[in-house]
Short mmCIF file of C-alpha atoms in Angstrom, two decimals:
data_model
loop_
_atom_site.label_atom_id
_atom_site.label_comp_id
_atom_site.label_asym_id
_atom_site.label_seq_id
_atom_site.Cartn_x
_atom_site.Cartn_y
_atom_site.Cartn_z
CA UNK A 79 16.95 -6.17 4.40
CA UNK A 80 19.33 -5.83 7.14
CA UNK A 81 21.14 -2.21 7.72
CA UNK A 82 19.47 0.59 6.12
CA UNK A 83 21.65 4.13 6.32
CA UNK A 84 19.42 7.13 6.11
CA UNK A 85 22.43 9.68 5.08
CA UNK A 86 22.28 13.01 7.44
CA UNK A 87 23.74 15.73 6.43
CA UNK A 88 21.56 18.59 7.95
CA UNK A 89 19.35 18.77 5.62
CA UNK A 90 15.44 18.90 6.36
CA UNK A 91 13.41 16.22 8.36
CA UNK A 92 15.45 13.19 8.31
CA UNK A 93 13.31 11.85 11.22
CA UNK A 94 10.03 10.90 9.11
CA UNK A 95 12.39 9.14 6.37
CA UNK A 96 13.76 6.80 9.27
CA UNK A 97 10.21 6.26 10.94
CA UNK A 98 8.79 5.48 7.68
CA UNK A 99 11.31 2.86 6.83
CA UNK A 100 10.94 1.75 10.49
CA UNK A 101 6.83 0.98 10.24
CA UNK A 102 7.82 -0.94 6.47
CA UNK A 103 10.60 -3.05 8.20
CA UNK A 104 10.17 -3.44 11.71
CA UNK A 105 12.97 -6.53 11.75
CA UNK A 106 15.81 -3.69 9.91
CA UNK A 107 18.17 -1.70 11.52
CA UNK A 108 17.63 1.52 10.27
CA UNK A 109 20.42 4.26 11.37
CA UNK A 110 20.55 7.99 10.13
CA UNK A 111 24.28 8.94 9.68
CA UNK A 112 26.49 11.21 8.68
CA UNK A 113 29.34 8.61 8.85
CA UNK A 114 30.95 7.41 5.87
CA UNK A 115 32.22 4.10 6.99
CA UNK A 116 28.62 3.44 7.85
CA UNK A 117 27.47 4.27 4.69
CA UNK A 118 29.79 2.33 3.21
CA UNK A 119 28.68 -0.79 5.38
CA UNK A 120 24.95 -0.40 4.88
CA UNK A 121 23.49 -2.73 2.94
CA UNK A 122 20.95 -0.05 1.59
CA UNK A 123 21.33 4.11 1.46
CA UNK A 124 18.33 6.69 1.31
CA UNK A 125 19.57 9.65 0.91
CA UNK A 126 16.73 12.15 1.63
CA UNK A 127 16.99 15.82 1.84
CA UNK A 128 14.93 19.13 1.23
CA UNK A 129 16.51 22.97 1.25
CA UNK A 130 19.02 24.29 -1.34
CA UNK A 131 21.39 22.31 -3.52
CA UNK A 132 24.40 24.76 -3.33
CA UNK A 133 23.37 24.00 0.65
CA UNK A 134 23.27 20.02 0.02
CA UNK A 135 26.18 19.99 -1.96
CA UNK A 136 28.14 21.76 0.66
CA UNK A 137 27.29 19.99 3.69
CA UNK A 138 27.82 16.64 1.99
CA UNK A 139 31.69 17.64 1.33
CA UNK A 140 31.89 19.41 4.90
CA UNK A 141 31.19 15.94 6.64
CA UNK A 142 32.95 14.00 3.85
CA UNK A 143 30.25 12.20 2.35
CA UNK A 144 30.73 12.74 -0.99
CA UNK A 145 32.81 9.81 -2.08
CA UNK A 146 30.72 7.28 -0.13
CA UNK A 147 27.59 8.41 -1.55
CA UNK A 148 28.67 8.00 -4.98
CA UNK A 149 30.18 5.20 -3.88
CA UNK A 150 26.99 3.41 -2.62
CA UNK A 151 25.38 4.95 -5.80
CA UNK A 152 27.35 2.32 -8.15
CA UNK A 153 27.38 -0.76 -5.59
CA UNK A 154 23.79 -1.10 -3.76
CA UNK A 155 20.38 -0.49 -3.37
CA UNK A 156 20.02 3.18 -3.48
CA UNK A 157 16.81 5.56 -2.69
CA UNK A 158 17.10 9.13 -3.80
CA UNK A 159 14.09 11.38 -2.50
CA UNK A 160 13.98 14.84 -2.87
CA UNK A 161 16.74 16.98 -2.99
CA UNK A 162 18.70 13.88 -2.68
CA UNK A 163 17.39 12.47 -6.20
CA UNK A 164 18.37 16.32 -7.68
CA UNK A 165 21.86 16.25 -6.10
CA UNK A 166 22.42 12.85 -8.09
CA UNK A 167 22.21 14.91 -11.33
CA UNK A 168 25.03 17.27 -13.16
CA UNK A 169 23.64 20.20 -12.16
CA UNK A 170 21.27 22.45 -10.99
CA UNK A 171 19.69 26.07 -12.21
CA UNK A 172 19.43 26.43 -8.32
CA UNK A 173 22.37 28.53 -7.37
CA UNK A 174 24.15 27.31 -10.42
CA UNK A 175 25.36 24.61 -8.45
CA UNK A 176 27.25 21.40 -10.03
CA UNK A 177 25.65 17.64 -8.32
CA UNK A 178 27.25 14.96 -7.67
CA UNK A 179 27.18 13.90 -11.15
CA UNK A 180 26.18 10.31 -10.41
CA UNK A 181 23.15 10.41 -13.10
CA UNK A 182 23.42 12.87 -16.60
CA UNK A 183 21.41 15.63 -16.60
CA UNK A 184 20.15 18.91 -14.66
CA UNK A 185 17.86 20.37 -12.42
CA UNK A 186 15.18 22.91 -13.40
CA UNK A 187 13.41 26.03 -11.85
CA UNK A 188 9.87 25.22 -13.10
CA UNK A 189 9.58 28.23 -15.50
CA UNK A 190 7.04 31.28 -14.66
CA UNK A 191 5.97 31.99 -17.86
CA UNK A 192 4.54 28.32 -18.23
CA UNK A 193 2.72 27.93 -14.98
CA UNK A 194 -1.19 28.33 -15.66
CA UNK A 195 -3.39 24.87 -16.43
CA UNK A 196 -5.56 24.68 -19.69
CA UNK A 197 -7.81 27.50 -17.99
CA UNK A 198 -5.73 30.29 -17.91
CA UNK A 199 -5.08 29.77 -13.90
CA UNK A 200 -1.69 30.72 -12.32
CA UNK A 201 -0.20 27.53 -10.86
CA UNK A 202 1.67 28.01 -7.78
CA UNK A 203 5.19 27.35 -6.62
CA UNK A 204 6.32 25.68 -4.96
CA UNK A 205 4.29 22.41 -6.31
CA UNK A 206 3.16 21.48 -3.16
CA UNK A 207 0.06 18.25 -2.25
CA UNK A 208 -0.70 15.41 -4.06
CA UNK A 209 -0.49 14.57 -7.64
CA UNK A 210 -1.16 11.76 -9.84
CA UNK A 211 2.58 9.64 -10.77
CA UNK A 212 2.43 7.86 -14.35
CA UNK A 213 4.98 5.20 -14.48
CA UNK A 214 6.67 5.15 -17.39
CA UNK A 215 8.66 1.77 -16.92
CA UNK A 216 7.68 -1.49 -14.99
CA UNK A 217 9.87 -1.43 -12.20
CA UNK A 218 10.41 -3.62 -8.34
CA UNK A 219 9.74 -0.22 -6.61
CA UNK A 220 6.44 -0.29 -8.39
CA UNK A 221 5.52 -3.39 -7.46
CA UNK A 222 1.82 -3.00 -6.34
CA UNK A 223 1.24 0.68 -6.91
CA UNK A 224 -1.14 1.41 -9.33
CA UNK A 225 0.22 3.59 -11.81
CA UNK A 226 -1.63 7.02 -11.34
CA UNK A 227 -1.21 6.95 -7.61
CA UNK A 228 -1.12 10.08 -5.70
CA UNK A 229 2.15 11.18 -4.01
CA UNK A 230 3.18 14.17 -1.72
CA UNK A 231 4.97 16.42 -3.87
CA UNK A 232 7.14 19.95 -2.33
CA UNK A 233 9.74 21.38 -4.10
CA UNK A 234 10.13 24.32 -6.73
CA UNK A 235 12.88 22.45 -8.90
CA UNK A 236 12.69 19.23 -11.05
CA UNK A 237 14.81 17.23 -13.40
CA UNK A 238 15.71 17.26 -16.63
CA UNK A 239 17.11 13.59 -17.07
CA UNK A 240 20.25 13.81 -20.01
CA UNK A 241 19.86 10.41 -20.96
CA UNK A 242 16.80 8.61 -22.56
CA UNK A 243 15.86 5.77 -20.11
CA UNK A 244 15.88 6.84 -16.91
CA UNK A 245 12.63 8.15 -16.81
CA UNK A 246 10.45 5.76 -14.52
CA UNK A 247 7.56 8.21 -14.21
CA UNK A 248 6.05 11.44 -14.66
CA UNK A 249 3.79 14.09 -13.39
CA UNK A 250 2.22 16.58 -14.78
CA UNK A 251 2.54 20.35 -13.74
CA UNK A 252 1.41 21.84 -16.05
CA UNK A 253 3.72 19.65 -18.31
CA UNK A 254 5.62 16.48 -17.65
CA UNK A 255 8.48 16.21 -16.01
CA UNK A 256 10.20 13.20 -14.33
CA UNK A 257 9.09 12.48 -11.08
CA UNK A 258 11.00 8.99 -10.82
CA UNK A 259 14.24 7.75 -12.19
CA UNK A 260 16.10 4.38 -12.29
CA UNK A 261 18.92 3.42 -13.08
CA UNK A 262 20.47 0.02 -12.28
CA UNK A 263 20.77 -0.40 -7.76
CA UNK A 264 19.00 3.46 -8.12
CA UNK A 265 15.93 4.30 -7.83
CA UNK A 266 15.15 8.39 -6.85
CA UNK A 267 11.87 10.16 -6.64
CA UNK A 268 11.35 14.07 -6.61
CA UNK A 269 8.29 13.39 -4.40
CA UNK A 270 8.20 12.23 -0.44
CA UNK A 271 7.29 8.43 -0.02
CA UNK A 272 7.11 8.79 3.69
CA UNK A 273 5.12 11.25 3.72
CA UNK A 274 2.51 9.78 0.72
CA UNK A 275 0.54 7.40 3.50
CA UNK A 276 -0.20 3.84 1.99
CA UNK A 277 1.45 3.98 -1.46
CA UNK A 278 4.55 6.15 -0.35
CA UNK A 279 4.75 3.56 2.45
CA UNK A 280 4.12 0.64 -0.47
CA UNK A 281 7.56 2.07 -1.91
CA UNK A 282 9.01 1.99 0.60
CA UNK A 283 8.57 -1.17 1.72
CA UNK A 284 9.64 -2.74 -2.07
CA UNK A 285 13.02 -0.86 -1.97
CA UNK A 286 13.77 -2.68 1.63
CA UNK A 287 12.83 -5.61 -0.22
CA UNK A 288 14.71 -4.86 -3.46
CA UNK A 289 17.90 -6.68 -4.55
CA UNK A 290 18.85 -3.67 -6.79
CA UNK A 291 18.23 -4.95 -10.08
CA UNK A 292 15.92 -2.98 -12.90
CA UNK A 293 13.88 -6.73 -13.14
CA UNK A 294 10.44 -5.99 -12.24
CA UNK B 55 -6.09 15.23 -14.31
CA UNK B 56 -3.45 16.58 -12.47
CA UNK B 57 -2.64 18.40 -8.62
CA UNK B 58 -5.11 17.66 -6.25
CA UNK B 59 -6.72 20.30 -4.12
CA UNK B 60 -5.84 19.87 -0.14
CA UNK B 61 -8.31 19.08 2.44
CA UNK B 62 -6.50 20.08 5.89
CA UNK B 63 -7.92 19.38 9.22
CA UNK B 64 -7.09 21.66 11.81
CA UNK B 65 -6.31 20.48 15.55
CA UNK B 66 -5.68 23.58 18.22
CA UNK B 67 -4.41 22.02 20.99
CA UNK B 68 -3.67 23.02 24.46
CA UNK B 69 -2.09 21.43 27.34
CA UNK B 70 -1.92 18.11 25.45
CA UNK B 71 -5.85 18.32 24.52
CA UNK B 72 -7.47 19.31 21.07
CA UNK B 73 -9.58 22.01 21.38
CA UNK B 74 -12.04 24.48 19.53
CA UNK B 75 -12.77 27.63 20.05
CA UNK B 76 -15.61 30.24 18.79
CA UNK B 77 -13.49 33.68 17.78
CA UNK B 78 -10.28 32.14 19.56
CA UNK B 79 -12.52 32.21 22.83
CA UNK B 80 -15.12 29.73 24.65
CA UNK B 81 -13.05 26.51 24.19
CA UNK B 82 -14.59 23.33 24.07
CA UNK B 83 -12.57 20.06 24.29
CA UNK B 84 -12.35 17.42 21.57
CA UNK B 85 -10.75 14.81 22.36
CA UNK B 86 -6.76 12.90 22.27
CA UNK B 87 -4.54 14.51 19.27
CA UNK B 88 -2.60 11.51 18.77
CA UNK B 89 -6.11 8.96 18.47
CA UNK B 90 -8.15 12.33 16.29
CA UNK B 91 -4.53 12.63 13.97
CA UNK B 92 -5.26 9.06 13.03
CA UNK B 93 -8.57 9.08 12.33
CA UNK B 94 -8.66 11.74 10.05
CA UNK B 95 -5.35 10.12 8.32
CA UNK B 96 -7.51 6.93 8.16
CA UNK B 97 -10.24 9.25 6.70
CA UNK B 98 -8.04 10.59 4.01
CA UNK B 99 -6.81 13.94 5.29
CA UNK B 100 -3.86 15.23 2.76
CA UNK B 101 -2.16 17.02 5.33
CA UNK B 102 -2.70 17.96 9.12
CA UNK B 103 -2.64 20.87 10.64
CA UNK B 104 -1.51 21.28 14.77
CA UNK B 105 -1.73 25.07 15.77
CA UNK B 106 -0.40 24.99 20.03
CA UNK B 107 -2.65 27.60 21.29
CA UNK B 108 -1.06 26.53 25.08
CA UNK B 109 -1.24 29.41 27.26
CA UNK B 110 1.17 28.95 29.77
CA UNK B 111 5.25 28.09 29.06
CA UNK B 112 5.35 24.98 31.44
CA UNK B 113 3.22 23.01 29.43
CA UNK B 114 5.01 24.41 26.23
CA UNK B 115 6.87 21.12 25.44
CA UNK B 116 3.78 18.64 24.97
CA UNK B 117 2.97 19.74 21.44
CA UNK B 118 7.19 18.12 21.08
CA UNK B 119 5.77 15.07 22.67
CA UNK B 120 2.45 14.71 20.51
CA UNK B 121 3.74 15.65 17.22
CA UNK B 122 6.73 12.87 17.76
CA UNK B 123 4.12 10.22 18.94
CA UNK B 124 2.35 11.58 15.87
CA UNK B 125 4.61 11.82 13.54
CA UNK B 126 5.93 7.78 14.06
CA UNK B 127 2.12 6.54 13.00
CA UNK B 128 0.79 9.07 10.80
CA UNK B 129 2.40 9.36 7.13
CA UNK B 130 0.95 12.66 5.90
CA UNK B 131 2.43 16.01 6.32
CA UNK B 132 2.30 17.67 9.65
CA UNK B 133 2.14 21.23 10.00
CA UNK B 134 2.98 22.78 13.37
CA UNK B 135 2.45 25.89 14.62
CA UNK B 136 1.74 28.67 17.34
CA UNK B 137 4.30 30.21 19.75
CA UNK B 138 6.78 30.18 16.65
CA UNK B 139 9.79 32.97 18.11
CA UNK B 140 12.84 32.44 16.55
CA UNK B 141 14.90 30.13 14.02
CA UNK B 142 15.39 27.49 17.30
CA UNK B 143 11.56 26.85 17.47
CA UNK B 144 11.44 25.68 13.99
CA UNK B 145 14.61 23.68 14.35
CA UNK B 146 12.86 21.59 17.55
CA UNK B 147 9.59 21.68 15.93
CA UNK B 148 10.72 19.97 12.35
CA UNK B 149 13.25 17.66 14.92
CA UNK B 150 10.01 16.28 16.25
CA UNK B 151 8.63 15.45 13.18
CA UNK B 152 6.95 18.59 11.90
CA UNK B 153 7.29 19.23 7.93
CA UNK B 154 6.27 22.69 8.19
CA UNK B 155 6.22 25.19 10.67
CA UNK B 156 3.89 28.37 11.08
CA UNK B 157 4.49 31.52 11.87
CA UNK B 158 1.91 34.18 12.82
CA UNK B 159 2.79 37.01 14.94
CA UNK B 160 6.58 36.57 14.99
CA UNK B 161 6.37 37.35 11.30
CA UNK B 162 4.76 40.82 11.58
CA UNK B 163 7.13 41.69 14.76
CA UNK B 164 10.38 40.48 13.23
CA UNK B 165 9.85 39.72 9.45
CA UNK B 166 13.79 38.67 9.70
CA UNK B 167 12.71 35.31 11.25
CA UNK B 168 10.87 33.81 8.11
CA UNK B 169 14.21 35.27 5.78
CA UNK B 170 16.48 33.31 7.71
CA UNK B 171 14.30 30.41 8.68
CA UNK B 172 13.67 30.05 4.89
CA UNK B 173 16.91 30.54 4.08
CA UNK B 174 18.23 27.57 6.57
CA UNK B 175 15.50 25.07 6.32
CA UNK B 176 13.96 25.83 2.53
CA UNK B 177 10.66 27.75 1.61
CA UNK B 178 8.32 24.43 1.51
CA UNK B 179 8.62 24.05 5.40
CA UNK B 180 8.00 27.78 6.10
CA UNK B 181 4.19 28.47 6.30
CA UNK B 182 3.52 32.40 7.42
CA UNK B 183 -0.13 32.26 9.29
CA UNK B 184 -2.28 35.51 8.57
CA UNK B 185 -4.78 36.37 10.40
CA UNK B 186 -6.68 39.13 8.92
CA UNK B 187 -10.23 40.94 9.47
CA UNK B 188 -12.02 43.01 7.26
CA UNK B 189 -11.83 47.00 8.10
CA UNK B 190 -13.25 48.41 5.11
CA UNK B 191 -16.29 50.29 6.34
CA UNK B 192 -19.48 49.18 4.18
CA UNK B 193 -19.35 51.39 0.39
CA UNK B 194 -15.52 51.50 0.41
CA UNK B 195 -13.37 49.35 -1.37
CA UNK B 196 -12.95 46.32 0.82
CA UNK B 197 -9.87 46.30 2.95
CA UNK B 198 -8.60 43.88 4.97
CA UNK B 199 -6.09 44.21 8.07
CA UNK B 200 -3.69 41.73 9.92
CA UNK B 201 -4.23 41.01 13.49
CA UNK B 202 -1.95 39.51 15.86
CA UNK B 203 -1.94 37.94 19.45
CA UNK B 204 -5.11 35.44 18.55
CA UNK B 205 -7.29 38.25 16.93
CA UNK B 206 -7.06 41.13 19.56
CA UNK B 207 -4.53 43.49 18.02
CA UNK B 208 -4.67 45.36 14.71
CA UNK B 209 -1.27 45.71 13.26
CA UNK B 210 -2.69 48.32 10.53
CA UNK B 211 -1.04 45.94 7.68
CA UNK B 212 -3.00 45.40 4.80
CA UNK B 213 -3.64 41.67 4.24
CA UNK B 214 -2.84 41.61 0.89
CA UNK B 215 0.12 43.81 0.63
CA UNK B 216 1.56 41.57 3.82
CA UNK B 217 0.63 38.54 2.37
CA UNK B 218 3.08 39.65 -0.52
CA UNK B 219 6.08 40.57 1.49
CA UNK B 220 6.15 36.96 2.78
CA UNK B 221 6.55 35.91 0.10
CA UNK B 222 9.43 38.22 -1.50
CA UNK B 223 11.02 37.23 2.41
CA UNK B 224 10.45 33.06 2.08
CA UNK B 225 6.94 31.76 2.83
CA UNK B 226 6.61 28.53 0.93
CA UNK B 227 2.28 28.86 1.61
CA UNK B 228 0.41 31.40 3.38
CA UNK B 229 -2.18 29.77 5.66
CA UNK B 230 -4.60 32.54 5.59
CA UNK B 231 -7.55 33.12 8.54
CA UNK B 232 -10.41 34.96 8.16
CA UNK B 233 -10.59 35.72 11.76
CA UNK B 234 -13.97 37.05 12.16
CA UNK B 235 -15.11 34.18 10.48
CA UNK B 236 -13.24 31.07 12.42
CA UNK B 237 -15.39 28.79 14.75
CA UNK B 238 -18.58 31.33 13.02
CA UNK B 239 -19.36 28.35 10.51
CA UNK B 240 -20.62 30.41 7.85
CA UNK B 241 -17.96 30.62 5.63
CA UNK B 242 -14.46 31.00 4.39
CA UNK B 243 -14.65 35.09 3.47
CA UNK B 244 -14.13 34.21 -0.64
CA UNK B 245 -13.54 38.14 -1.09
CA UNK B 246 -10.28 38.53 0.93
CA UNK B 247 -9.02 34.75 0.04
CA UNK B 248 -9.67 35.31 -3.44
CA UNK B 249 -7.89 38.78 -3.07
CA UNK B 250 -4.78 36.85 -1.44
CA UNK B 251 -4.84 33.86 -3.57
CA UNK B 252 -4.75 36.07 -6.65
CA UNK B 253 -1.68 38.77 -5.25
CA UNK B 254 0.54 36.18 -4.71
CA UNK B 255 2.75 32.77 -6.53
CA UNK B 256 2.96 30.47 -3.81
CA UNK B 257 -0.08 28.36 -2.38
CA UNK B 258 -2.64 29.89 -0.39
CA UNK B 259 -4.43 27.43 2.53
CA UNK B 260 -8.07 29.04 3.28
CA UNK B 261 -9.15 29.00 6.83
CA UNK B 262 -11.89 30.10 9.32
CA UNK B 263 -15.44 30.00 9.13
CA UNK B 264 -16.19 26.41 7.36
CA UNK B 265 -19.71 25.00 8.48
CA UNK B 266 -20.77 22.76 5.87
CA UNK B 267 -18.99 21.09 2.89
CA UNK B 268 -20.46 23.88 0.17
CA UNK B 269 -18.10 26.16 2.01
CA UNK B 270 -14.67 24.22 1.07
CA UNK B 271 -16.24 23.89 -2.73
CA UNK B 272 -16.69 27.63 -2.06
CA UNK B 273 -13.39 27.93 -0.91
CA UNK B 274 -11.35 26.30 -3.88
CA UNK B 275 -13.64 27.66 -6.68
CA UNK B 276 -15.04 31.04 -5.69
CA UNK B 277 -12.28 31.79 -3.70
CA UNK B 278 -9.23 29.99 -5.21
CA UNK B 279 -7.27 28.73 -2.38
CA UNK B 280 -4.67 25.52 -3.30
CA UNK B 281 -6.15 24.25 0.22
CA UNK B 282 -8.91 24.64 2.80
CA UNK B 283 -8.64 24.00 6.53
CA UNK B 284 -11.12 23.41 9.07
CA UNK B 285 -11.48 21.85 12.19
CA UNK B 286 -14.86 21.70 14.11
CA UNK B 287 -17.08 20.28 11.03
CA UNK B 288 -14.20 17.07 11.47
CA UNK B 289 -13.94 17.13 15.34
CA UNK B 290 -17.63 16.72 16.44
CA UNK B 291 -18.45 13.99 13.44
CA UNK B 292 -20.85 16.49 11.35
CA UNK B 293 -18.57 15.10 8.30
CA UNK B 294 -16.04 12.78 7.88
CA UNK B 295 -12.75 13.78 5.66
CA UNK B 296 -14.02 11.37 2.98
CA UNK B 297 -17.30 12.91 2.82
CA UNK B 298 -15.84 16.67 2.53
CA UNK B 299 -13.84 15.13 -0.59
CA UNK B 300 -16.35 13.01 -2.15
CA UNK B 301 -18.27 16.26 -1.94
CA UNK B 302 -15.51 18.27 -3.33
CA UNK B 303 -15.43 15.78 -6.38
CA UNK B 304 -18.87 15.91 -7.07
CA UNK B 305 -18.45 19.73 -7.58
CA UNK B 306 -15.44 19.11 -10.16
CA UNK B 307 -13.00 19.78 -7.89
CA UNK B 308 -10.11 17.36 -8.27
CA UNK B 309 -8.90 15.86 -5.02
CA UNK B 310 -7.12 12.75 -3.72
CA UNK B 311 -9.92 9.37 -3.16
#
């Protein structure tokens, strides 16, 4: 358990992450930083975010944290959520923008011409409430969460994983896209487990308790 | 199965106390919003709503107060909003746990502030309020106008056409009031939600008017809103949140149990 780093690097609500992870593990320290030697001392990283990723990608390098991230990416327990699961990828569609490369593949503007349900009716974006999450792969973060749950979901991008396998879930909207991946010590979600109420907070809780292995 | 439709209760608060009004007047109090946020979590509320209807600027800083205290027990998304004036409110507002922000009449006087509040926060946390009243005289096509300053001033925008240019400037939902409807309780008006739901791409959040749970079925079907809002059918126990979606469910409408 021991120190989680929430990464800050001034991107959206960073607050609710750390409160979240607070209520799960009330005998952690949980700090949100935009330090690198911190990072880099942490025994686990979330690295939360919502905005733009030509945004997220420049703030990161304007405070220096792009090594350590990728860093903490290879060597521990590792929570993507958000924009901080899309910056992981190659890159993204949103302001052409390259990620951090960490995980193949790219991130997608959910595509106009495709957004009606089976009755003809426009779906909106940006996604936005609660939709069902299929897991895809048995996993320690799962632990406990029926598959099918309902998450919080806000964003107008999603990604397109590059390699077979690192799909741990989908959603639907209006097709199905990857709502979870994992990938040895990672673990990153496009929707917001602090803000999901008893099974975002049941996620939570298993990555604080997760030695960063794929054995579920 | 897929997205669920939002159930959103509503909690105007002033001077640290929730409160409900009939046509933004005769307010009538109802109760702590830190103990009502958690019981309607504990109910099953998707979101929450907070709209800071506080009159006078010393007592401006409780809504910081509640929505932190909030915000540290409750693990839903908050929505804040009233007395929204410029890029800085939204900053303190999502610093104190807020996930979105509304904006009402700041919108219509300076459209500029939901550009550049989109552009430096993101669309999903920037929620343009609309409240809007029907001036279509009865024969003529039906016409709806915005109103700003809690009701009492008609900016001559048309609803729909407005409702639009938020979202070319940023809005990530439009929360939309049918002001001579709210605190009424008989019913979202379907015609101009259906009218707004239908003109624009991003989600549209019904509000005003809800009595009884055949109005937020009404709401969702008739008049296609993503969400519906209410607050006095919650705050005096007429319904629980449960019972709203257990309703909602029965009527095919796909929610979150």
């Amino acid at each position: 358990m021991g120190h989680i780093a929430v990464v800050d690097y001034g991107m959206g609500n960073l607050r609710s992450v750390a409160k979240a992870l607070e209520h799960v593990a009330p005998e952690a320290r949980v700090s949100v930083t935009s330090d690198a030697g911190e990072i880099a001392q942490a025994d686990r990283v979330v690295f939360p975010g919502v905005g733009a990723m030509p945004d997220c990608i420049r703030e990161l390098d304007a405070r220096g944290l792009r090594g350590a991230l990728i860093e903490a990416a290879h060597a521990k327990p590792f929570l993507g959520i958000c924009l901080g699961m899309q910056a992981l990828f190659e890159s993204s569609e949103e302001g052409h923008a390259a990620g951090l490369g960490v995980l193949p593949g790219k991130v997608r503007l959910f595509p106009a011409a495709a957004m009606h349900d089976a009755e003809g009716q426009r779906l909106k974006v940006p996604h936005i409430g609660w939709n069902e999450v299929d897991q895809t792969v048995s996993h320690p973060l799962w632990q406990d969460i029926p598959s099918g749950s309902r998450f919080y979901f806000v964003h107008s991008y999603y990604v397109e994983p590059g390699a077979a396998g690192l799909t741990a879930a989908t959603t639907s909207y209006p097709f199905a896209f990857a709502c979870a991946v994992a990938s040895n010590n990672i673990f990153a979600v496009q929707f917001h487990p602090e803000k999901s109420q008893a099974a975002g907070l049941r996620l939570l809780a298993n990555f604080v308790a997760w030695d960063g292995t794929t054995r579920a | 199965m897929s997205l669920a439709k939002r159930i959103i209760p509503c909690l105007d608060v002033t001077d640290g106390r929730v409160v409900k009004g009939v046509n933004f007047v005769a307010l009538r109090d109802a109760g702590d919003p830190v103990e009502i946020a958690r019981r309607y979590d504990e109910q099953g509320a998707d979101e929450l709503t907070f709209l800071d209807i506080t009159a006078s600027s010393d007592n401006r800083g409780l809504i910081l107060h509640i929505i932190e205290e909030v915000a540290a027990q409750v693990f839903i998304p908050l929505t804040v909003g009233g007395g929204v004036r410029a890029v800085d409110d939204v900053r303190r507002l999502l610093n104190a746990g807020a996930d979105k922000v509304g904006i009402n009449t700041a919108a219509v006087t300076n459209p500029q502030l939901v550009a550049d509040a989109s552009a430096r926060f993101g669309a999903q946390c920037i929620v343009v309020a609309i409240d809007a009243k029907q001036v279509s005289l009865p024969g003529e096509p039906l016409r709806w106008h915005v109103f700003t300053h809690g009701g009492r001033r008609d900016t001559g925008l048309d609803a729909v056409a407005w409702a639009k240019k938020m979202e070319q400037m940023g809005a990530g939902e439009i929360l939309l009031t049918s002001m001579d409807r709210d605190g009424t309780k008989i019913g979202f008006n379907l015609d101009l939600t259906r009218a707004v739901a239908d003109a624009v791409g991003i989600p549209v959040i019904a509000s005003g008017g809800v009595g009884n749970l055949d109005h937020l079925v009404d709401g969702i079907l008739k008049g296609r809103a993503d969400a519906v809002l209410a607050a006095s059918i919650f705050h005096y126990g007429e319904y629980s949140v449960e019972q709203a979606k257990r309703y909602m469910a029965e009527h095919g409408i796909e929610v979150r149990l």
